[in-house]
XYZ file of C-alpha atoms in Angstrom:
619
model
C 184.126 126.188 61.977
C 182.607 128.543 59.405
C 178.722 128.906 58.609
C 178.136 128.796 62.225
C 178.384 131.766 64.667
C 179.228 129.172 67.457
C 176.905 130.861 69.723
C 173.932 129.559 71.520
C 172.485 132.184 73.120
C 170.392 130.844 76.447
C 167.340 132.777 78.431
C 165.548 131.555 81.482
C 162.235 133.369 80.862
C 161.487 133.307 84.704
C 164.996 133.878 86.387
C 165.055 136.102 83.660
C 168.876 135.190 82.621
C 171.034 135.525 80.074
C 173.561 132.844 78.863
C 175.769 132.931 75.602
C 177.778 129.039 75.355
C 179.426 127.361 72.434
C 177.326 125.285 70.149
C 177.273 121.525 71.167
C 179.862 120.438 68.727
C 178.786 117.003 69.056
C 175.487 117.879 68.135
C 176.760 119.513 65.050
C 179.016 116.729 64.114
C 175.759 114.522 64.340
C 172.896 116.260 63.095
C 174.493 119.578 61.192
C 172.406 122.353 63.271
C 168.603 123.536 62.409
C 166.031 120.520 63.680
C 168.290 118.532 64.524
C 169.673 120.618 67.039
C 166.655 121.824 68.933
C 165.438 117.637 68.447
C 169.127 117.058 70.530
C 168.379 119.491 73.033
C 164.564 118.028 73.758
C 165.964 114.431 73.803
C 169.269 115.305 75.963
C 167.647 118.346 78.300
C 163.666 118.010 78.590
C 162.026 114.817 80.591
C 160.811 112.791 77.703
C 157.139 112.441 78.966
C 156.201 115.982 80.048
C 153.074 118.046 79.160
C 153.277 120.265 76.167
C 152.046 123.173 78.292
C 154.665 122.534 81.592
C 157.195 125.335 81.722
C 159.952 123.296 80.902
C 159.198 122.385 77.543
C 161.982 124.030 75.608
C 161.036 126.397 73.000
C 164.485 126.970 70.403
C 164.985 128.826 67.276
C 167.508 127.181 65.268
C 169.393 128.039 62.267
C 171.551 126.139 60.128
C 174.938 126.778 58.843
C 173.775 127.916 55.639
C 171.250 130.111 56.892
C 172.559 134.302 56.406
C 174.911 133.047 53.256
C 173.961 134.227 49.997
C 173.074 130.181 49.075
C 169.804 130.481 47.203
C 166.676 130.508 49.489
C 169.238 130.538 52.650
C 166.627 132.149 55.269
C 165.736 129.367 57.421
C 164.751 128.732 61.181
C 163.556 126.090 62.517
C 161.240 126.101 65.652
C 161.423 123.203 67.985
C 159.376 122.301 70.288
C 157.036 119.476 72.315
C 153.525 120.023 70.159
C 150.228 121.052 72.345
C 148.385 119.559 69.217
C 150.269 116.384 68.387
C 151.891 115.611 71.928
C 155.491 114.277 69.303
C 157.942 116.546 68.634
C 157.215 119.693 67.205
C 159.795 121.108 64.267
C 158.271 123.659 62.229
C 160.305 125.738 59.754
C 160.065 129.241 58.465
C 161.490 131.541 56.078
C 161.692 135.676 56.158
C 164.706 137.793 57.106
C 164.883 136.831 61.001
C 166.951 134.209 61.137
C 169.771 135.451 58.792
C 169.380 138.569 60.886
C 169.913 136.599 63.725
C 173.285 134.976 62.722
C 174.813 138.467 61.655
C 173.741 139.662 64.991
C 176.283 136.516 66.279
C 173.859 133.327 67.031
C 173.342 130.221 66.131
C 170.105 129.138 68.615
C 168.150 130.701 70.520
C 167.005 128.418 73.748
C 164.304 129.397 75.776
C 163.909 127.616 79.403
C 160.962 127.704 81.744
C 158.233 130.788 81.445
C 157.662 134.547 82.087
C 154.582 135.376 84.944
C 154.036 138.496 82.868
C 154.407 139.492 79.194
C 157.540 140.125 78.017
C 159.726 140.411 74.630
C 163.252 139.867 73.970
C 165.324 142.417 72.232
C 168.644 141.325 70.640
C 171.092 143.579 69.320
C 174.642 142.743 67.995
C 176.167 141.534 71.415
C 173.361 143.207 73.513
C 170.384 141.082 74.901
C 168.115 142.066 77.072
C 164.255 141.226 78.424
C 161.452 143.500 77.957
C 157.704 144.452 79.938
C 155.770 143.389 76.763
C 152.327 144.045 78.506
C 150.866 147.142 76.167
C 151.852 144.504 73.538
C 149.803 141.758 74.776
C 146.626 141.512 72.857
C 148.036 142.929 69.624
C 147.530 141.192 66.368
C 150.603 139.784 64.474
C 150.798 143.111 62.380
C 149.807 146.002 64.749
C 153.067 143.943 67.407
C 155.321 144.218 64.392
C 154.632 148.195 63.248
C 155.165 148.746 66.856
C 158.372 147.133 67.733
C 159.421 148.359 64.260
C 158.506 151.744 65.613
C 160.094 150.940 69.279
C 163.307 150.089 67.716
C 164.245 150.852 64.154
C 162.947 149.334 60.377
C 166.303 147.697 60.192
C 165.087 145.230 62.673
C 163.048 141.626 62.601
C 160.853 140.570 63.910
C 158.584 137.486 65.454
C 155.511 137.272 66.949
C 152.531 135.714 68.358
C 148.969 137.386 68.083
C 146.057 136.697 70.150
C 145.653 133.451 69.042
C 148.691 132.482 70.870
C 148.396 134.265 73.816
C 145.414 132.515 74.501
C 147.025 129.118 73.789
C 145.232 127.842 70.714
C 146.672 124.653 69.551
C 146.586 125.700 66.122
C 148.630 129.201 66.737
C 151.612 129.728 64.547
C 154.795 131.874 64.839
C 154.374 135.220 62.678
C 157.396 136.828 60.551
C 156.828 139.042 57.843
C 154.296 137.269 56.953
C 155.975 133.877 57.430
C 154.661 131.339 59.739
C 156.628 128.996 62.045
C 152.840 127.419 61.331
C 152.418 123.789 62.369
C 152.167 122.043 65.765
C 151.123 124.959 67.827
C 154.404 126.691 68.349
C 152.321 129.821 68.862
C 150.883 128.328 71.925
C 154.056 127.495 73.764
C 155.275 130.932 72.961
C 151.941 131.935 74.478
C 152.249 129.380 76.994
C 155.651 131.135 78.250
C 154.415 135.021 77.600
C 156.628 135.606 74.974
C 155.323 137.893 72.578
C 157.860 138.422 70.562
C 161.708 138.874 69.461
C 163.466 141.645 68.434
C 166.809 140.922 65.885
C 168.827 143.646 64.704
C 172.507 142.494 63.492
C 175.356 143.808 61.597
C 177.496 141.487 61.425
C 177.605 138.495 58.289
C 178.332 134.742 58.027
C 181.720 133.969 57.153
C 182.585 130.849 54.969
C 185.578 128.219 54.640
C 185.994 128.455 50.780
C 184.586 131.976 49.498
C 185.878 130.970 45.971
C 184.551 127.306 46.013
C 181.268 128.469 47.889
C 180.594 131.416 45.133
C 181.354 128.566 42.110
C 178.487 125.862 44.180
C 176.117 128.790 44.657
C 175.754 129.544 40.793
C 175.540 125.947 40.468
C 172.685 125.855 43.126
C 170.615 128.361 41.387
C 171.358 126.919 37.814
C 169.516 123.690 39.156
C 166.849 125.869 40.526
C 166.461 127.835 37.737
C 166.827 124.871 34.955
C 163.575 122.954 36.633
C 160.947 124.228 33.865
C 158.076 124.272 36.369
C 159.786 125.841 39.011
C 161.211 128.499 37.014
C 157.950 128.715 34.921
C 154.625 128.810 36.500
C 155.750 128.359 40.579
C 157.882 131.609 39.662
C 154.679 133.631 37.997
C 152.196 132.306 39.812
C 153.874 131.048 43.006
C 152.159 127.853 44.814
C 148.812 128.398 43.468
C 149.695 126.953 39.977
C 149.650 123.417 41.909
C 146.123 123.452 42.141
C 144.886 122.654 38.749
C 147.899 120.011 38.460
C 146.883 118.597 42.094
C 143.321 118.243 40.631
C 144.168 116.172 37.941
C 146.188 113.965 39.328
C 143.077 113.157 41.878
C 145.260 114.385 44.792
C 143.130 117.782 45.518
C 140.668 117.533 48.892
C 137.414 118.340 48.255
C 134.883 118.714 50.886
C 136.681 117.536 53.584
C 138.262 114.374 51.710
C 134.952 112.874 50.262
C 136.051 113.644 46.879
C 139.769 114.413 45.786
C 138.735 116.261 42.376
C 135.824 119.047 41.574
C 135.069 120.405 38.361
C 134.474 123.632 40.256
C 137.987 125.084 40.144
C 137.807 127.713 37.109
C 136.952 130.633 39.745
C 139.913 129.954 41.829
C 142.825 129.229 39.506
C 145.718 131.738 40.270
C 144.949 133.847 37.028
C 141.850 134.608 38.642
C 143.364 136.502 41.184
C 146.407 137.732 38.987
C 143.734 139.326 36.712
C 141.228 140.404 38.721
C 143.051 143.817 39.283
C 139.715 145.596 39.902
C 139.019 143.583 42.947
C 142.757 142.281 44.140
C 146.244 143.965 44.475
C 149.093 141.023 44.020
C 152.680 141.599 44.566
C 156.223 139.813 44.682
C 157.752 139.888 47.560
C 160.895 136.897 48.896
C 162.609 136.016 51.915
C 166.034 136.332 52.576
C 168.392 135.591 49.788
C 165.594 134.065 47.598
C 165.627 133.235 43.651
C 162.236 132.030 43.300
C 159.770 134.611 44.948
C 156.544 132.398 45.467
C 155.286 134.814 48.215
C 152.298 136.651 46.822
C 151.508 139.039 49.042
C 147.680 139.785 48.298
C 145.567 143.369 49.000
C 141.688 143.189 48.494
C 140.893 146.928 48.905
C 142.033 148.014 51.796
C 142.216 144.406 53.616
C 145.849 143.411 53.250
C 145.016 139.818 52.885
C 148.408 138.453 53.312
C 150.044 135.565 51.237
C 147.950 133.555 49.443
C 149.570 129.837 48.117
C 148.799 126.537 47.101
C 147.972 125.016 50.862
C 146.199 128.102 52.187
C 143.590 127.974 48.975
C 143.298 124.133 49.172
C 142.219 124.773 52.504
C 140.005 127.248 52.781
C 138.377 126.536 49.026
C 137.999 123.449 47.896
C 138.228 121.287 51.574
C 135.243 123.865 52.441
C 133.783 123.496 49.169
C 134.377 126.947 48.770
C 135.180 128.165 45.093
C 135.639 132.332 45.098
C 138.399 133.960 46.573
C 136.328 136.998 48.101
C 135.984 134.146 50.821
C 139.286 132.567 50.862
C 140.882 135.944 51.546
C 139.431 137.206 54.090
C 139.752 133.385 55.981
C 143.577 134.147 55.310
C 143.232 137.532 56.635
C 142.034 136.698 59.721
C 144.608 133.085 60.537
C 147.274 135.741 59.287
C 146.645 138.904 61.870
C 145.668 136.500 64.979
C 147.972 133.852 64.589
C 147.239 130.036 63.156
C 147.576 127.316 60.924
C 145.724 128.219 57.896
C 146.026 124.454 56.343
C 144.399 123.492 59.927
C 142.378 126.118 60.232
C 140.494 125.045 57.325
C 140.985 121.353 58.042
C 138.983 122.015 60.883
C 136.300 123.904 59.525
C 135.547 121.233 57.118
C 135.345 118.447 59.574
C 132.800 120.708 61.474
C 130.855 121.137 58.058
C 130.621 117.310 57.787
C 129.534 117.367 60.993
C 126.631 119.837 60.350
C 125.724 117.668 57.334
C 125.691 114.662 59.026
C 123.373 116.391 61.625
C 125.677 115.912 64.392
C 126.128 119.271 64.955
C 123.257 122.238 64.264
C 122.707 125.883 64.187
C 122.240 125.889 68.159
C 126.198 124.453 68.536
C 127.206 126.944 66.039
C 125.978 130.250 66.804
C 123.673 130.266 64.197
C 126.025 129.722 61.460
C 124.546 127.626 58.579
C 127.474 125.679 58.169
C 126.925 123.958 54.732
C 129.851 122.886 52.436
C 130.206 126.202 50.180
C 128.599 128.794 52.615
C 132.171 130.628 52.240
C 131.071 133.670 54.924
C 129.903 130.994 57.748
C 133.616 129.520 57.052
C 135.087 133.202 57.453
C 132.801 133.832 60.646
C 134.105 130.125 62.275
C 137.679 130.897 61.422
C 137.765 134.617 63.320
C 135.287 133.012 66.544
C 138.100 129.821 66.334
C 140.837 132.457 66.472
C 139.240 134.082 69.282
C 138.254 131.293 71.094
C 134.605 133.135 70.807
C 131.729 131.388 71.276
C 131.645 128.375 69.350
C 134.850 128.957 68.835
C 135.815 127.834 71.319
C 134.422 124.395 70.459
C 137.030 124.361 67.479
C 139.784 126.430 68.658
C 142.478 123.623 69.421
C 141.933 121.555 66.021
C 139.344 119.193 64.745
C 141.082 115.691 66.638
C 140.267 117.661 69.928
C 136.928 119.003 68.716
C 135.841 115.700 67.368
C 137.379 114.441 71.273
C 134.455 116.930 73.007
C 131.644 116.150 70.677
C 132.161 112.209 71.076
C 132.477 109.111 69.220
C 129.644 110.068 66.102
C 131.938 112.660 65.421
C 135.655 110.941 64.841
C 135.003 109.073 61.359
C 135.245 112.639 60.193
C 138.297 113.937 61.560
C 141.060 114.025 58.952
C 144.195 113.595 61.304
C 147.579 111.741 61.668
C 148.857 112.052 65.410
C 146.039 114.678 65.873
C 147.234 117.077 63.347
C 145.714 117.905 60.259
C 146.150 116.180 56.545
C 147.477 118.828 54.504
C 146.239 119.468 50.368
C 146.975 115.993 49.032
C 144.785 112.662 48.791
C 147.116 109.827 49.578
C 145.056 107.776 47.307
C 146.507 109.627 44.620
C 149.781 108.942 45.463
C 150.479 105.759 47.706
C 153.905 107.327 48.675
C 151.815 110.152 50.528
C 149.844 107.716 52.332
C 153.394 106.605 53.644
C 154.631 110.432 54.174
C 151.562 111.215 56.054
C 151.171 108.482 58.614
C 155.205 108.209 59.377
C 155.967 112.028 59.518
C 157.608 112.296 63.268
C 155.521 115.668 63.987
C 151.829 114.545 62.243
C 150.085 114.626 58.507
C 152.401 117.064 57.310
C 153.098 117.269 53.038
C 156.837 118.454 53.493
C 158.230 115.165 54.996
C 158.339 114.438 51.966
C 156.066 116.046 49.421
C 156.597 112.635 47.469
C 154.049 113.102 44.810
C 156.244 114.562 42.833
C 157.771 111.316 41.946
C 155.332 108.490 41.935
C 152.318 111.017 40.468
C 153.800 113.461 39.219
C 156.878 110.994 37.277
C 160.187 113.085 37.974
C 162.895 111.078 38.064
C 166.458 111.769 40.350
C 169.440 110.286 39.632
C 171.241 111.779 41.803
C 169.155 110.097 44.792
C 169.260 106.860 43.071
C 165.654 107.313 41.685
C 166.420 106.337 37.822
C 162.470 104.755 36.624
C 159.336 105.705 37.393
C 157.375 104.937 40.403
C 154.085 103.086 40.573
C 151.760 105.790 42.528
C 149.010 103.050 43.156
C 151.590 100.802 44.915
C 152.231 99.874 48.308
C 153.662 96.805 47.758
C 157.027 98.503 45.676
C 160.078 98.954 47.279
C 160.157 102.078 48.763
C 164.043 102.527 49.860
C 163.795 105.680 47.001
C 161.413 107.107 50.055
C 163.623 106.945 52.824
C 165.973 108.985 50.755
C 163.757 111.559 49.269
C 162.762 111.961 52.792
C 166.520 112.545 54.333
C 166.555 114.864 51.096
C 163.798 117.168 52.350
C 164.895 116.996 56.005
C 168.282 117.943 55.031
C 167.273 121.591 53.969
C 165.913 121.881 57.452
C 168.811 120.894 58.986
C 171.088 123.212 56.975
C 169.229 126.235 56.525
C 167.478 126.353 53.143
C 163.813 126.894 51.562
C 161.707 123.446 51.188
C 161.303 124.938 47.395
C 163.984 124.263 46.408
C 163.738 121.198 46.630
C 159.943 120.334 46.417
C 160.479 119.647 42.339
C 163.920 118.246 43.211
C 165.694 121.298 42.332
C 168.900 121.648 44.038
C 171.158 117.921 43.860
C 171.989 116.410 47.122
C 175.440 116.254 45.923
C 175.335 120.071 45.310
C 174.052 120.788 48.788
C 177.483 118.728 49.971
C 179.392 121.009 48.552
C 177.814 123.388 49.168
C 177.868 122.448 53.536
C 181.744 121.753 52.564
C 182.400 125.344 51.087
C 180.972 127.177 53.614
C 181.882 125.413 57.269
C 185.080 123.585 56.008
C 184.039 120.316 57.730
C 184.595 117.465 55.450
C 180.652 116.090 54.040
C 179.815 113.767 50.992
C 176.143 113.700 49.722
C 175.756 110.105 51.981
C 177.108 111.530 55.231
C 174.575 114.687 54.525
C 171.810 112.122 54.229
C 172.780 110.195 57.216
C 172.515 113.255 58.967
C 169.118 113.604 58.108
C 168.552 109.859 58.998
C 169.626 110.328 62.559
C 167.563 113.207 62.887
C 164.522 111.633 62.001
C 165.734 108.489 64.118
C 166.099 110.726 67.291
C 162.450 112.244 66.884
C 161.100 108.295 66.655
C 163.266 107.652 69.831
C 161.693 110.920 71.375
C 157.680 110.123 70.429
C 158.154 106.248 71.303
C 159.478 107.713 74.417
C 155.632 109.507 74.488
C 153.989 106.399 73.396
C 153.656 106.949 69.725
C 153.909 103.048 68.104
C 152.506 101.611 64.652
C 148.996 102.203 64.948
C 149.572 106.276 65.361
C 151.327 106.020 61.501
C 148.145 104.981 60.175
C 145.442 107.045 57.844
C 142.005 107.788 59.090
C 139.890 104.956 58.187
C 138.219 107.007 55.097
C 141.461 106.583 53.211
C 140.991 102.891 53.512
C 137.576 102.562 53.406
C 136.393 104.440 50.751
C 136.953 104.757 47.236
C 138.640 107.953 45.207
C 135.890 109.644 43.678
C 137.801 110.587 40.604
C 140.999 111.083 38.671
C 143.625 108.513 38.122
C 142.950 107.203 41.202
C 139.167 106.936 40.876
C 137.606 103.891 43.237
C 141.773 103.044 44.815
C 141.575 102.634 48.350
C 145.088 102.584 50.479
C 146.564 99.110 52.213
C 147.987 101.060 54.979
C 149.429 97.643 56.791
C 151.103 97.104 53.252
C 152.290 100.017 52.851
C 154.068 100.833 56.594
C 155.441 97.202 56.188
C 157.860 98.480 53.115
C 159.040 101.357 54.508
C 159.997 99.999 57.792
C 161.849 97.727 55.915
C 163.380 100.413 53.922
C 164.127 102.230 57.148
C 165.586 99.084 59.171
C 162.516 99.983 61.346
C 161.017 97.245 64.153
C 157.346 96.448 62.431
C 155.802 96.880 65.902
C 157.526 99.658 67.923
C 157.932 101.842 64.632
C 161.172 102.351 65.607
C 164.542 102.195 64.421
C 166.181 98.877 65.323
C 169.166 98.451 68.167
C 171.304 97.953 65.054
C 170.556 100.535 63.396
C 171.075 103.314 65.892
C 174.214 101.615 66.476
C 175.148 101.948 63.231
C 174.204 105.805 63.050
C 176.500 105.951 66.059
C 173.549 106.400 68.065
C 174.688 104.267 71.027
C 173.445 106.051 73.752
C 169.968 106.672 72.070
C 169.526 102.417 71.814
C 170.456 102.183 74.876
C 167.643 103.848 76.787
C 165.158 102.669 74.232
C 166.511 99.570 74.017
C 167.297 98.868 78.204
């Protein structure tokens, strides 16, 4: 079995033991590695119902067979977890070097059981593993833990981390690498949770494939497709993310002041040239993950603040949601979510809920420290997000999200939270694009915009053959069929399965049927482009299984009411409201879901030789 290191390397953070095992080659067979790994070990090790914060919620960093080949974009981990914010799974993926330095050190997974009393790191090298007193560590920021480990142990070797943030068990904080973020769901705070500052990855060895002729031969197909999508290779390669935002705007899918308006005339000041230009006041440079062709990091300096990367989400969050339009502001928001540790697309989510708030008059001055918390007022926004980080002051108030803020101030406050399953809506008004409606309220781990980022198709109009998507899709309908959804979905859940960057696949890049061959070339197990989606499908079936288990049905795949309530302000979709009901009713039936329980049906698990799975749903 090539790809994989066949190593699943196991610690008991409070016995404080070391195990190495074989991967679970069942677990491979069914859901290829990455997510759906660490989603098999929650469902088949954890008690379904626990607390996000109990010790045995299992923390795992999972690769995917791809992950350390030279495939294009082939740096991904995925972090899975039970989510403090969300209370579903938690699967959040990230890119740098760590986790193709982790297979060439020999492993597949990392598993972490139980917690630590006391701070401690974990230092892995080659076939060496051992647990280390992390205390004069503990209360570091994300960079200062970094240069010191780097210093501790050698440049050569990666890094993650938690900051402050979570340490102190924010249910925002994120997972830091090289200034990649394992970002939503809070996996910072179960690191936190266990005292895990950090781990240490130094490896030498590499990832060996089945087919090195037949692998080499896919991969320059792989990055032909990359590189032969004119926006990807154009603008998304200059600019990086950014260059979404003026697109997002006209297409009425950009959030404006916390979702009362999804397009703004306001956006000159902020458009990515801005920053690229503005070399008097802003230092922007190129810098990838491991083994990538695109290079949409843009690492950002604004004198002697190194401001950290700067993309399409992070800007959509802390400028226009905040009604904030200069990137003076938006930086050093970014700075601050970057060196402590959390979500930036929540971070500003949460921030603009709390500035409706303040204009509604539910909250004042005296709840806020004296911050004058208009829409616009970028340095109150700045001051919030470093007192949220902190849990300082009012902070404190806002430190775990805006569903559990809006929980503490009461019931006036709730009409203004901008949540699915507690977490978040990311940069896109579903009444722009009815298929993100759908993506939003059915995505197993909360709002998230990578589950699929469907715009693309029904408002942006590309077309994919090779998923069966052949004429253009009505982005004002919930009515249509929306079976193409299902499999865009399995698409995007595939790369996190497998080991590769969402990009290449966000403007539907890389073919399914390439990424087949690709799976076949490198582990030698035999995979067609339906079996690779199916894997996907029973991925995404498991983490239904897992949050019905929780009590997640129907109603918590539904938009806040504002969505349905009130009209687009502008755009294509100017005066559309969503038909939620509508809308959930065609993809269950896409999915072979049960219209009430949100779940797959007995058949279907069946069918996706999910037996066992139906039958303790199902008893």
């Amino acid at each position: 079995m090539k790809g994989y290191r066949d190593c699943e390397l196991r610690i008991n953070l409070k016995e404080k033991s070391i195990e190495k095992k074989a991967l679970n080659s069942e677990y491979i067979e069914k859901y290829m590695g990455g997510e759906g790994y660490g989603i098999a070990l929650l469902w088949d090790e954890m008690p379904h119902k626990i607390d996000p914060f109990d010790d045995r919620n299992l923390l795992s960093f999972n690769t995917g067979p791809l992950t350390g080949t030279p495939a294009p974009s082939a740096s991904r981990t995925s972090v899975v977890f039970i989510s403090p914010l969300t209370g579903t799974i938690g699967a959040s993926n990230m890119g740098s070097h760590w986790g193709a330095e982790l297979k060439f050190a020999g492993y597949d997974s990392i598993v972490l059981e139980e917690a630590s009393k006391e701070p401690v790191y974990i230092l892995i090298e080659e076939d060496q593993v051992s647990i280390h007193d992390a205390k004069e560590l503990w209360g570091l920021d994300t960079r200062k833990t970094t240069e010191e480990l780097i210093k501790i142990h050698g440049e050569n070797h990666k890094v993650v981390c938690i900051g402050p943030s979570g340490e102190k068990q924010n249910k925002l904080a994120a997972i830091f690498s090289d200034d990649c973020f394992a970002g939503r769901g809070g996996a910072g705070a179960v690191m936190g949770q266990k005292k895990l500052k950090a781990i240490v990855v130094r490896g030498n060895g590499s990832v060996e494939v089945a087919d090195p002729e037949g692998f080499m031969k896919m991969q320059k197909k792989a990055i032909q497709e990359l590189r032969s999508e004119e926006y990807t290779w154009g603008p998304v390669h200059g600019y990086g993310t950014p260059t979404w935002l003026d697109g997002s705007n006209d297409c009425g899918l950009l959030p404006v002041d916390n979702f009362k308006r999804n397009h703004t005339d306001k956006l000159d000041p902020i458009l990515p040239s801005e920053l690229w230009n503005n070399r008097e006041k802003f230092d922007v440079k190129r810098r990838t993950c491991y083994a990538c062709q695109l290079g949409c990091h843009k690492f950002v300096m604004m004198g002697d603040v190194e401001v950290g990367e700067l993309e399409y989400e992070t800007i959509a969050a802390f400028g226009p949601r905040c009604g904030v339009y200069n990137y003076k502001d938006i930086s050093m928001a970014n700075y601050y979510a970057s060196i402590y540790g959390i979500d930036t697309i929540s971070a500003g989510a949460t921030v603009s809920a709390a500035m409706e708030w303040y204009e509604k008059g539910i909250l004042t001055k005296d709840d806020l420290d004296g911050l004058d918390l208009k829409f616009g007022n970028g340095e109150a926004m700045v001051e919030l997000i470093r007192k949220m980080c902190l849990r300082e002051g009012c902070g404190e108030l806002f430190a775990d999200g805006s569903y559990w803020a809006g929980e503490r101030i009461g019931e006036k406050a709730k009409p203004y939270v901008m949540t699915v399953k507690k977490m978040e809506i990311s940069a896109c008004d579903p009444r722009g694009a009815a298929s993100m409606a759908i993506s939003f309220g059915t995505s197993e781990r909360g709002a998230c915009h990578m589950r699929p980022y469907s715009a693309t198709i029904d408002a942006f109009g590309y077309l994919f053959p090779d998923l069966g998507i052949e004429e253009a899709k009505d982005p004002f309908s919930e009515t249509e069929s929306k079976v193409w959804l299902k499999a865009l979905k399995e698409y995007f859940v595939v790369t996190n399965l497998i080991g590769l960057c969402d990009f290449n696949v966000i403007n539907m890049e890389i073919q399914p049927s390439t990424m087949a061959e690709l799976y076949v070339k490198t582990t030698g197990i035999p995979c067609d482009k339906a079996e690779l989606l199916r894997k996907a499908e029973r991925t995404i079936a498991l983490e239904r299984a897992l949050n019905y288990e929780r009590g997640f049905r129907r109603k918590d795949d539904h938009l806040p009411k504002r969505f349905m309530k009130e009209p687009a302000f502008g755009g294509p979709a100017k005066g559309r409201t969503i038909d939620m009901d509508a809308a959930l009713d065609k993809y269950y039936e896409a999915c072979h879901y049960d219209k009430e329980t949100a779940i797959p049906t007995k058949e279907k698990f069946e069918e996706l030789g999910m037996e066992n799975v139906a039958a303790t749903i199902y008893q």
